[in-house]
Amino acid sequence: MVSLVKKYYDIVVELLTQVLRDEQENIDKASTVVAEALENDKIIHVVGAGHSAMVGEEMFYRAGGLAAIDPILDNDITVHHGSLKSTAMEHIVGYAEILLKHHGVSAGDVVIVVSTSGVNQFPVEAAIKSSEMGAKTIGITSVKYSSQLEPKNKFGKRLYEVVDVVIDNHVPRGDAVLEVEGFSTRVAPVSTILNTFIVNSIVAETIRKLVEKGVEPPVWISSHLPGADEYNRALYEKYRSRIKLL
């Protein structure tokens, strides 16, 4: 009998392969958008509700990651401050716009919106309002999954329909991918693995583009490396007034 660990591994590898095969061009487009923003000293905001908020956490203050990342980690949309509340807040009209303004989203910035289903009010509103504020938008979503769902927002749109760059994370409907014999509900979700692969790929390509242009990328280094405190302190001072969680 093949273990569930092996089955899960095989499915994750297959999905990562699909992303690699089908989304490299879109990841490249996204990295171009991010690189151009950083050249102009702009901020990269990352927003998602529920578990999608973890993508912002992954990108923020990360060794080897960009310092200009502003994760919009509001307590009301993250599951560790109330799972049912987080789900309910995704449907509140106007809430995403309030958070974007609170985080100072402005013209020339980039807003990465993460939502696998891509149909609720919060992510769609976040993308639309970011565009109205003059920011470029990148959406990470499951296009096939989303297309099978009816929009649950006042705009009647899906995330992939309202952003400048779409990256399909290829997450299957329902997110969980394993069937356990004798149990009717699938287990083992894959969205976080795929989403973090995508955003770290965007970061890597962004840094490569900046280096090729002779621009010094603002990248955190591990605090355990020599000279890290002084180096990171300079980045902290540069961005502390524009990134709330710093």
PDB file of C-alpha atoms in Angstrom:
ATOM      1  CA  MET A   1       0.000   0.000   0.000  1.00  0.00           C
ATOM      2  CA  VAL A   2       1.291   3.455  -0.944  1.00  0.00           C
ATOM      3  CA  SER A   3       1.470   5.700   2.111  1.00  0.00           C
ATOM      4  CA  LEU A   4      -0.532   8.897   2.270  1.00  0.00           C
ATOM      5  CA  VAL A   5       2.752  10.735   2.723  1.00  0.00           C
ATOM      6  CA  LYS A   6       3.926   9.451  -0.677  1.00  0.00           C
ATOM      7  CA  LYS A   7       0.583  10.231  -2.313  1.00  0.00           C
ATOM      8  CA  TYR A   8       0.620  13.739  -0.895  1.00  0.00           C
ATOM      9  CA  TYR A   9       4.196  14.247  -2.045  1.00  0.00           C
ATOM     10  CA  ASP A  10       3.377  13.034  -5.558  1.00  0.00           C
ATOM     11  CA  ILE A  11       0.360  15.338  -5.844  1.00  0.00           C
ATOM     12  CA  VAL A  12       2.283  18.363  -4.557  1.00  0.00           C
ATOM     13  CA  VAL A  13       5.138  17.693  -6.984  1.00  0.00           C
ATOM     14  CA  GLU A  14       2.660  17.300  -9.842  1.00  0.00           C
ATOM     15  CA  LEU A  15       0.983  20.613  -8.993  1.00  0.00           C
ATOM     16  CA  LEU A  16       4.316  22.402  -8.613  1.00  0.00           C
ATOM     17  CA  THR A  17       5.275  21.013 -12.011  1.00  0.00           C
ATOM     18  CA  GLN A  18       2.077  22.444 -13.485  1.00  0.00           C
ATOM     19  CA  VAL A  19       2.876  25.843 -12.000  1.00  0.00           C
ATOM     20  CA  LEU A  20       6.426  25.654 -13.362  1.00  0.00           C
ATOM     21  CA  ARG A  21       5.177  24.629 -16.800  1.00  0.00           C
ATOM     22  CA  ASP A  22       2.246  27.016 -17.155  1.00  0.00           C
ATOM     23  CA  GLU A  23       2.972  30.044 -14.969  1.00  0.00           C
ATOM     24  CA  GLN A  24       6.600  30.997 -15.613  1.00  0.00           C
ATOM     25  CA  GLU A  25       5.574  33.729 -18.031  1.00  0.00           C
ATOM     26  CA  ASN A  26       3.108  35.186 -15.543  1.00  0.00           C
ATOM     27  CA  ILE A  27       5.625  34.963 -12.700  1.00  0.00           C
ATOM     28  CA  ASP A  28       8.058  36.806 -14.950  1.00  0.00           C
ATOM     29  CA  LYS A  29       5.443  39.499 -15.637  1.00  0.00           C
ATOM     30  CA  ALA A  30       4.784  39.834 -11.919  1.00  0.00           C
ATOM     31  CA  SER A  31       8.483  40.156 -11.124  1.00  0.00           C
ATOM     32  CA  THR A  32       8.833  42.874 -13.758  1.00  0.00           C
ATOM     33  CA  VAL A  33       6.012  44.825 -12.123  1.00  0.00           C
ATOM     34  CA  VAL A  34       7.581  44.420  -8.675  1.00  0.00           C
ATOM     35  CA  ALA A  35      11.074  45.325  -9.895  1.00  0.00           C
ATOM     36  CA  GLU A  36       9.817  48.504 -11.556  1.00  0.00           C
ATOM     37  CA  ALA A  37       8.046  49.505  -8.353  1.00  0.00           C
ATOM     38  CA  LEU A  38      11.172  48.953  -6.271  1.00  0.00           C
ATOM     39  CA  GLU A  39      13.268  50.953  -8.728  1.00  0.00           C
ATOM     40  CA  ASN A  40      10.917  53.828  -7.955  1.00  0.00           C
ATOM     41  CA  ASP A  41      11.153  53.253  -4.187  1.00  0.00           C
ATOM     42  CA  LYS A  42       7.585  51.988  -3.884  1.00  0.00           C
ATOM     43  CA  ILE A  43       6.055  49.441  -1.503  1.00  0.00           C
ATOM     44  CA  ILE A  44       4.818  45.916  -2.234  1.00  0.00           C
ATOM     45  CA  HIS A  45       1.658  45.197  -0.236  1.00  0.00           C
ATOM     46  CA  VAL A  46       0.438  41.619   0.241  1.00  0.00           C
ATOM     47  CA  VAL A  47      -3.124  40.870   1.250  1.00  0.00           C
ATOM     48  CA  GLY A  48      -5.264  37.793   1.744  1.00  0.00           C
ATOM     49  CA  ALA A  49      -7.933  36.613   4.155  1.00  0.00           C
ATOM     50  CA  GLY A  50      -7.909  33.472   6.285  1.00  0.00           C
ATOM     51  CA  HIS A  51      -5.033  31.143   5.469  1.00  0.00           C
ATOM     52  CA  SER A  52      -4.147  33.249   2.425  1.00  0.00           C
ATOM     53  CA  ALA A  53      -2.862  35.850   4.887  1.00  0.00           C
ATOM     54  CA  MET A  54       0.051  33.500   5.604  1.00  0.00           C
ATOM     55  CA  VAL A  55       1.531  34.428   2.244  1.00  0.00           C
ATOM     56  CA  GLY A  56       2.092  37.949   3.536  1.00  0.00           C
ATOM     57  CA  GLU A  57       3.715  36.523   6.654  1.00  0.00           C
ATOM     58  CA  GLU A  58       5.980  34.350   4.506  1.00  0.00           C
ATOM     59  CA  MET A  59       7.209  37.349   2.532  1.00  0.00           C
ATOM     60  CA  PHE A  60       7.619  39.746   5.458  1.00  0.00           C
ATOM     61  CA  TYR A  61      10.937  40.367   7.233  1.00  0.00           C
ATOM     62  CA  ARG A  62      12.307  37.166   5.702  1.00  0.00           C
ATOM     63  CA  ALA A  63      15.968  36.295   5.350  1.00  0.00           C
ATOM     64  CA  GLY A  64      16.582  36.404   1.611  1.00  0.00           C
ATOM     65  CA  GLY A  65      13.326  38.282   1.091  1.00  0.00           C
ATOM     66  CA  LEU A  66      12.512  41.821   0.042  1.00  0.00           C
ATOM     67  CA  ALA A  67      12.492  44.511   2.711  1.00  0.00           C
ATOM     68  CA  ALA A  68       9.823  46.573   0.941  1.00  0.00           C
ATOM     69  CA  ILE A  69       7.054  44.090   1.764  1.00  0.00           C
ATOM     70  CA  ASP A  70       4.010  45.360   3.649  1.00  0.00           C
ATOM     71  CA  PRO A  71       1.842  42.445   4.815  1.00  0.00           C
ATOM     72  CA  ILE A  72      -1.724  43.521   5.465  1.00  0.00           C
ATOM     73  CA  LEU A  73      -2.278  41.228   8.456  1.00  0.00           C
ATOM     74  CA  ASP A  74      -5.370  42.656  10.061  1.00  0.00           C
ATOM     75  CA  ASN A  75      -6.650  40.713  13.069  1.00  0.00           C
ATOM     76  CA  ASP A  76     -10.190  40.535  11.724  1.00  0.00           C
ATOM     77  CA  ILE A  77      -9.205  38.675   8.546  1.00  0.00           C
ATOM     78  CA  THR A  78      -6.704  36.207  10.016  1.00  0.00           C
ATOM     79  CA  VAL A  79      -7.854  32.913  11.507  1.00  0.00           C
ATOM     80  CA  HIS A  80      -5.793  33.175  14.697  1.00  0.00           C
ATOM     81  CA  HIS A  81      -8.102  35.938  15.927  1.00  0.00           C
ATOM     82  CA  GLY A  82     -11.313  34.038  15.217  1.00  0.00           C
ATOM     83  CA  SER A  83     -11.931  31.624  12.375  1.00  0.00           C
ATOM     84  CA  LEU A  84     -15.644  32.322  11.952  1.00  0.00           C
ATOM     85  CA  LYS A  85     -15.013  36.046  12.264  1.00  0.00           C
ATOM     86  CA  SER A  86     -12.375  35.883   9.551  1.00  0.00           C
ATOM     87  CA  THR A  87     -14.765  34.072   7.226  1.00  0.00           C
ATOM     88  CA  ALA A  88     -17.533  36.575   7.923  1.00  0.00           C
ATOM     89  CA  MET A  89     -15.257  39.587   7.379  1.00  0.00           C
ATOM     90  CA  GLU A  90     -14.450  38.404   3.863  1.00  0.00           C
ATOM     91  CA  HIS A  91     -17.994  39.364   2.915  1.00  0.00           C
ATOM     92  CA  ILE A  92     -18.095  42.857   4.434  1.00  0.00           C
ATOM     93  CA  VAL A  93     -18.372  45.541   1.760  1.00  0.00           C
ATOM     94  CA  GLY A  94     -15.827  48.320   2.181  1.00  0.00           C
ATOM     95  CA  TYR A  95     -13.526  46.568   4.627  1.00  0.00           C
ATOM     96  CA  ALA A  96     -10.737  45.859   2.152  1.00  0.00           C
ATOM     97  CA  GLU A  97     -10.720  49.489   1.054  1.00  0.00           C
ATOM     98  CA  ILE A  98     -10.383  50.637   4.673  1.00  0.00           C
ATOM     99  CA  LEU A  99      -7.338  48.398   5.168  1.00  0.00           C
ATOM    100  CA  LEU A 100      -5.704  49.528   1.941  1.00  0.00           C
ATOM    101  CA  LYS A 101      -6.038  53.157   2.970  1.00  0.00           C
ATOM    102  CA  HIS A 102      -4.808  52.351   6.476  1.00  0.00           C
ATOM    103  CA  HIS A 103      -1.677  50.809   4.974  1.00  0.00           C
ATOM    104  CA  GLY A 104      -1.083  53.776   2.706  1.00  0.00           C
ATOM    105  CA  VAL A 105      -1.472  52.085  -0.667  1.00  0.00           C
ATOM    106  CA  SER A 106      -0.647  54.708  -3.279  1.00  0.00           C
ATOM    107  CA  ALA A 107       0.102  55.198  -6.962  1.00  0.00           C
ATOM    108  CA  GLY A 108       3.060  53.163  -8.162  1.00  0.00           C
ATOM    109  CA  ASP A 109       2.837  50.605  -5.369  1.00  0.00           C
ATOM    110  CA  VAL A 110       2.102  46.938  -6.055  1.00  0.00           C
ATOM    111  CA  VAL A 111      -0.638  44.971  -4.300  1.00  0.00           C
ATOM    112  CA  ILE A 112      -0.435  41.172  -4.368  1.00  0.00           C
ATOM    113  CA  VAL A 113      -3.881  39.737  -3.644  1.00  0.00           C
ATOM    114  CA  VAL A 114      -4.023  36.067  -2.663  1.00  0.00           C
ATOM    115  CA  SER A 115      -7.273  34.101  -2.810  1.00  0.00           C
ATOM    116  CA  THR A 116      -7.535  30.574  -4.145  1.00  0.00           C
ATOM    117  CA  SER A 117     -11.301  30.742  -4.676  1.00  0.00           C
ATOM    118  CA  GLY A 118     -11.155  34.392  -5.728  1.00  0.00           C
ATOM    119  CA  VAL A 119     -14.874  35.110  -5.445  1.00  0.00           C
ATOM    120  CA  ASN A 120     -15.492  36.712  -2.049  1.00  0.00           C
ATOM    121  CA  GLN A 121     -15.925  40.423  -1.453  1.00  0.00           C
ATOM    122  CA  PHE A 122     -12.617  41.010   0.325  1.00  0.00           C
ATOM    123  CA  PRO A 123     -10.060  39.912  -2.308  1.00  0.00           C
ATOM    124  CA  VAL A 124     -12.010  41.259  -5.274  1.00  0.00           C
ATOM    125  CA  GLU A 125     -12.572  44.589  -3.545  1.00  0.00           C
ATOM    126  CA  ALA A 126      -8.903  44.716  -2.556  1.00  0.00           C
ATOM    127  CA  ALA A 127      -7.855  44.326  -6.187  1.00  0.00           C
ATOM    128  CA  ILE A 128     -10.361  46.789  -7.616  1.00  0.00           C
ATOM    129  CA  LYS A 129      -9.742  49.480  -5.008  1.00  0.00           C
ATOM    130  CA  SER A 130      -5.969  49.069  -5.286  1.00  0.00           C
ATOM    131  CA  SER A 131      -6.228  49.755  -9.005  1.00  0.00           C
ATOM    132  CA  GLU A 132      -8.339  52.828  -8.314  1.00  0.00           C
ATOM    133  CA  MET A 133      -5.583  54.030  -5.962  1.00  0.00           C
ATOM    134  CA  GLY A 134      -3.073  53.761  -8.804  1.00  0.00           C
ATOM    135  CA  ALA A 135      -1.349  50.571  -7.690  1.00  0.00           C
ATOM    136  CA  LYS A 136      -0.496  47.647  -9.939  1.00  0.00           C
ATOM    137  CA  THR A 137      -2.215  44.415  -8.944  1.00  0.00           C
ATOM    138  CA  ILE A 138      -1.094  40.793  -8.997  1.00  0.00           C
ATOM    139  CA  GLY A 139      -3.619  38.064  -8.260  1.00  0.00           C
ATOM    140  CA  ILE A 140      -2.702  34.565  -7.093  1.00  0.00           C
ATOM    141  CA  THR A 141      -5.723  32.330  -7.482  1.00  0.00           C
ATOM    142  CA  SER A 142      -6.964  29.038  -8.900  1.00  0.00           C
ATOM    143  CA  VAL A 143      -8.510  29.970 -12.225  1.00  0.00           C
ATOM    144  CA  LYS A 144     -10.310  26.671 -12.864  1.00  0.00           C
ATOM    145  CA  TYR A 145     -11.597  26.433  -9.293  1.00  0.00           C
ATOM    146  CA  SER A 146     -12.711  30.053  -9.289  1.00  0.00           C
ATOM    147  CA  SER A 147     -14.448  29.753 -12.649  1.00  0.00           C
ATOM    148  CA  GLN A 148     -16.646  26.995 -11.200  1.00  0.00           C
ATOM    149  CA  LEU A 149     -17.909  29.288  -8.432  1.00  0.00           C
ATOM    150  CA  GLU A 150     -20.383  32.139  -8.551  1.00  0.00           C
ATOM    151  CA  PRO A 151     -18.973  35.512  -7.457  1.00  0.00           C
ATOM    152  CA  LYS A 152     -19.980  36.410  -3.902  1.00  0.00           C
ATOM    153  CA  ASN A 153     -19.254  40.115  -4.136  1.00  0.00           C
ATOM    154  CA  LYS A 154     -21.045  43.284  -5.168  1.00  0.00           C
ATOM    155  CA  PHE A 155     -18.908  43.604  -8.295  1.00  0.00           C
ATOM    156  CA  GLY A 156     -19.996  40.273  -9.763  1.00  0.00           C
ATOM    157  CA  LYS A 157     -16.359  39.503 -10.619  1.00  0.00           C
ATOM    158  CA  ARG A 158     -13.680  36.946  -9.839  1.00  0.00           C
ATOM    159  CA  LEU A 159     -10.178  37.913  -8.754  1.00  0.00           C
ATOM    160  CA  TYR A 160      -8.585  36.762 -11.995  1.00  0.00           C
ATOM    161  CA  GLU A 161     -10.881  39.118 -13.900  1.00  0.00           C
ATOM    162  CA  VAL A 162      -9.833  42.312 -12.111  1.00  0.00           C
ATOM    163  CA  VAL A 163      -6.024  42.208 -11.655  1.00  0.00           C
ATOM    164  CA  ASP A 164      -3.184  43.319 -13.926  1.00  0.00           C
ATOM    165  CA  VAL A 165      -1.287  40.027 -13.659  1.00  0.00           C
ATOM    166  CA  VAL A 166      -2.872  36.647 -12.904  1.00  0.00           C
ATOM    167  CA  ILE A 167      -0.873  33.721 -11.563  1.00  0.00           C
ATOM    168  CA  ASP A 168      -2.797  30.454 -11.444  1.00  0.00           C
ATOM    169  CA  ASN A 169      -1.795  28.361  -8.425  1.00  0.00           C
ATOM    170  CA  HIS A 170      -3.568  25.307  -9.924  1.00  0.00           C
ATOM    171  CA  VAL A 171      -5.149  24.372  -6.598  1.00  0.00           C
ATOM    172  CA  PRO A 172      -7.997  21.879  -7.149  1.00  0.00           C
ATOM    173  CA  ARG A 173     -11.495  22.673  -5.968  1.00  0.00           C
ATOM    174  CA  GLY A 174     -11.739  22.325  -2.209  1.00  0.00           C
ATOM    175  CA  ASP A 175      -7.950  22.624  -1.713  1.00  0.00           C
ATOM    176  CA  ALA A 176      -7.537  19.252   0.060  1.00  0.00           C
ATOM    177  CA  VAL A 177      -6.237  16.469  -2.189  1.00  0.00           C
ATOM    178  CA  LEU A 178      -6.091  13.149  -0.299  1.00  0.00           C
ATOM    179  CA  GLU A 179      -8.813  10.565   0.118  1.00  0.00           C
ATOM    180  CA  VAL A 180      -8.685   8.415   3.252  1.00  0.00           C
ATOM    181  CA  GLU A 181     -10.332   5.014   2.998  1.00  0.00           C
ATOM    182  CA  GLY A 182     -13.503   4.919   5.084  1.00  0.00           C
ATOM    183  CA  PHE A 183     -13.685   8.704   5.402  1.00  0.00           C
ATOM    184  CA  SER A 184     -15.780  10.907   3.135  1.00  0.00           C
ATOM    185  CA  THR A 185     -13.903  14.207   3.413  1.00  0.00           C
ATOM    186  CA  ARG A 186     -10.669  14.945   1.579  1.00  0.00           C
ATOM    187  CA  VAL A 187      -7.669  16.006   3.667  1.00  0.00           C
ATOM    188  CA  ALA A 188      -4.225  17.598   3.145  1.00  0.00           C
ATOM    189  CA  PRO A 189      -4.597  21.034   1.505  1.00  0.00           C
ATOM    190  CA  VAL A 190      -2.013  22.307  -0.961  1.00  0.00           C
ATOM    191  CA  SER A 191      -2.667  26.029  -1.421  1.00  0.00           C
ATOM    192  CA  THR A 192      -0.090  27.304   1.077  1.00  0.00           C
ATOM    193  CA  ILE A 193       2.698  25.222  -0.464  1.00  0.00           C
ATOM    194  CA  LEU A 194       1.875  26.403  -3.974  1.00  0.00           C
ATOM    195  CA  ASN A 195       1.323  30.033  -3.006  1.00  0.00           C
ATOM    196  CA  THR A 196       4.604  30.326  -1.128  1.00  0.00           C
ATOM    197  CA  PHE A 197       6.469  28.730  -4.030  1.00  0.00           C
ATOM    198  CA  ILE A 198       4.946  31.315  -6.342  1.00  0.00           C
ATOM    199  CA  VAL A 199       5.717  34.382  -4.239  1.00  0.00           C
ATOM    200  CA  ASN A 200       9.276  33.307  -3.460  1.00  0.00           C
ATOM    201  CA  SER A 201       9.770  32.726  -7.186  1.00  0.00           C
ATOM    202  CA  ILE A 202       8.512  36.260  -7.849  1.00  0.00           C
ATOM    203  CA  VAL A 203      10.972  37.598  -5.271  1.00  0.00           C
ATOM    204  CA  ALA A 204      13.903  35.693  -6.773  1.00  0.00           C
ATOM    205  CA  GLU A 205      13.152  36.886 -10.305  1.00  0.00           C
ATOM    206  CA  THR A 206      12.629  40.433  -9.041  1.00  0.00           C
ATOM    207  CA  ILE A 207      16.041  40.453  -7.385  1.00  0.00           C
ATOM    208  CA  ARG A 208      17.671  39.063 -10.534  1.00  0.00           C
ATOM    209  CA  LYS A 209      16.103  41.811 -12.647  1.00  0.00           C
ATOM    210  CA  LEU A 210      17.245  44.538 -10.265  1.00  0.00           C
ATOM    211  CA  VAL A 211      20.802  43.203 -10.133  1.00  0.00           C
ATOM    212  CA  GLU A 212      20.944  43.025 -13.932  1.00  0.00           C
ATOM    213  CA  LYS A 213      19.971  46.711 -14.033  1.00  0.00           C
ATOM    214  CA  GLY A 214      22.632  47.626 -11.517  1.00  0.00           C
ATOM    215  CA  VAL A 215      20.085  48.357  -8.794  1.00  0.00           C
ATOM    216  CA  GLU A 216      20.840  47.189  -5.246  1.00  0.00           C
ATOM    217  CA  PRO A 217      17.864  45.061  -4.115  1.00  0.00           C
ATOM    218  CA  PRO A 218      16.582  45.748  -0.589  1.00  0.00           C
ATOM    219  CA  VAL A 219      16.978  42.236   0.823  1.00  0.00           C
ATOM    220  CA  TRP A 220      17.039  41.140   4.465  1.00  0.00           C
ATOM    221  CA  ILE A 221      19.854  38.861   5.598  1.00  0.00           C
ATOM    222  CA  SER A 222      19.724  36.317   8.404  1.00  0.00           C
ATOM    223  CA  SER A 223      20.391  37.819  11.817  1.00  0.00           C
ATOM    224  CA  HIS A 224      22.814  34.947  12.440  1.00  0.00           C
ATOM    225  CA  LEU A 225      25.218  36.130   9.728  1.00  0.00           C
ATOM    226  CA  PRO A 226      28.153  38.505  10.360  1.00  0.00           C
ATOM    227  CA  GLY A 227      27.212  42.163   9.958  1.00  0.00           C
ATOM    228  CA  ALA A 228      23.505  41.394   9.787  1.00  0.00           C
ATOM    229  CA  ASP A 229      22.392  43.735  12.540  1.00  0.00           C
ATOM    230  CA  GLU A 230      23.947  46.817  10.975  1.00  0.00           C
ATOM    231  CA  TYR A 231      22.846  45.869   7.466  1.00  0.00           C
ATOM    232  CA  ASN A 232      19.258  45.115   8.450  1.00  0.00           C
ATOM    233  CA  ARG A 233      19.051  48.211  10.645  1.00  0.00           C
ATOM    234  CA  ALA A 234      19.651  50.394   7.587  1.00  0.00           C
ATOM    235  CA  LEU A 235      16.755  48.710   5.777  1.00  0.00           C
ATOM    236  CA  TYR A 236      14.583  49.018   8.855  1.00  0.00           C
ATOM    237  CA  GLU A 237      15.210  52.756   9.057  1.00  0.00           C
ATOM    238  CA  LYS A 238      14.486  53.145   5.354  1.00  0.00           C
ATOM    239  CA  TYR A 239      11.082  51.466   5.482  1.00  0.00           C
ATOM    240  CA  ARG A 240       9.849  51.784   9.079  1.00  0.00           C
ATOM    241  CA  SER A 241       7.651  54.822   8.360  1.00  0.00           C
ATOM    242  CA  ARG A 242       5.935  53.115   5.421  1.00  0.00           C
ATOM    243  CA  ILE A 243       5.504  49.536   6.637  1.00  0.00           C
ATOM    244  CA  LYS A 244       3.273  49.292   9.684  1.00  0.00           C
ATOM    245  CA  LEU A 245       4.525  46.000  11.109  1.00  0.00           C
ATOM    246  CA  LEU A 246       8.168  47.070  11.132  1.00  0.00           C
TER     247      LEU A 246
END
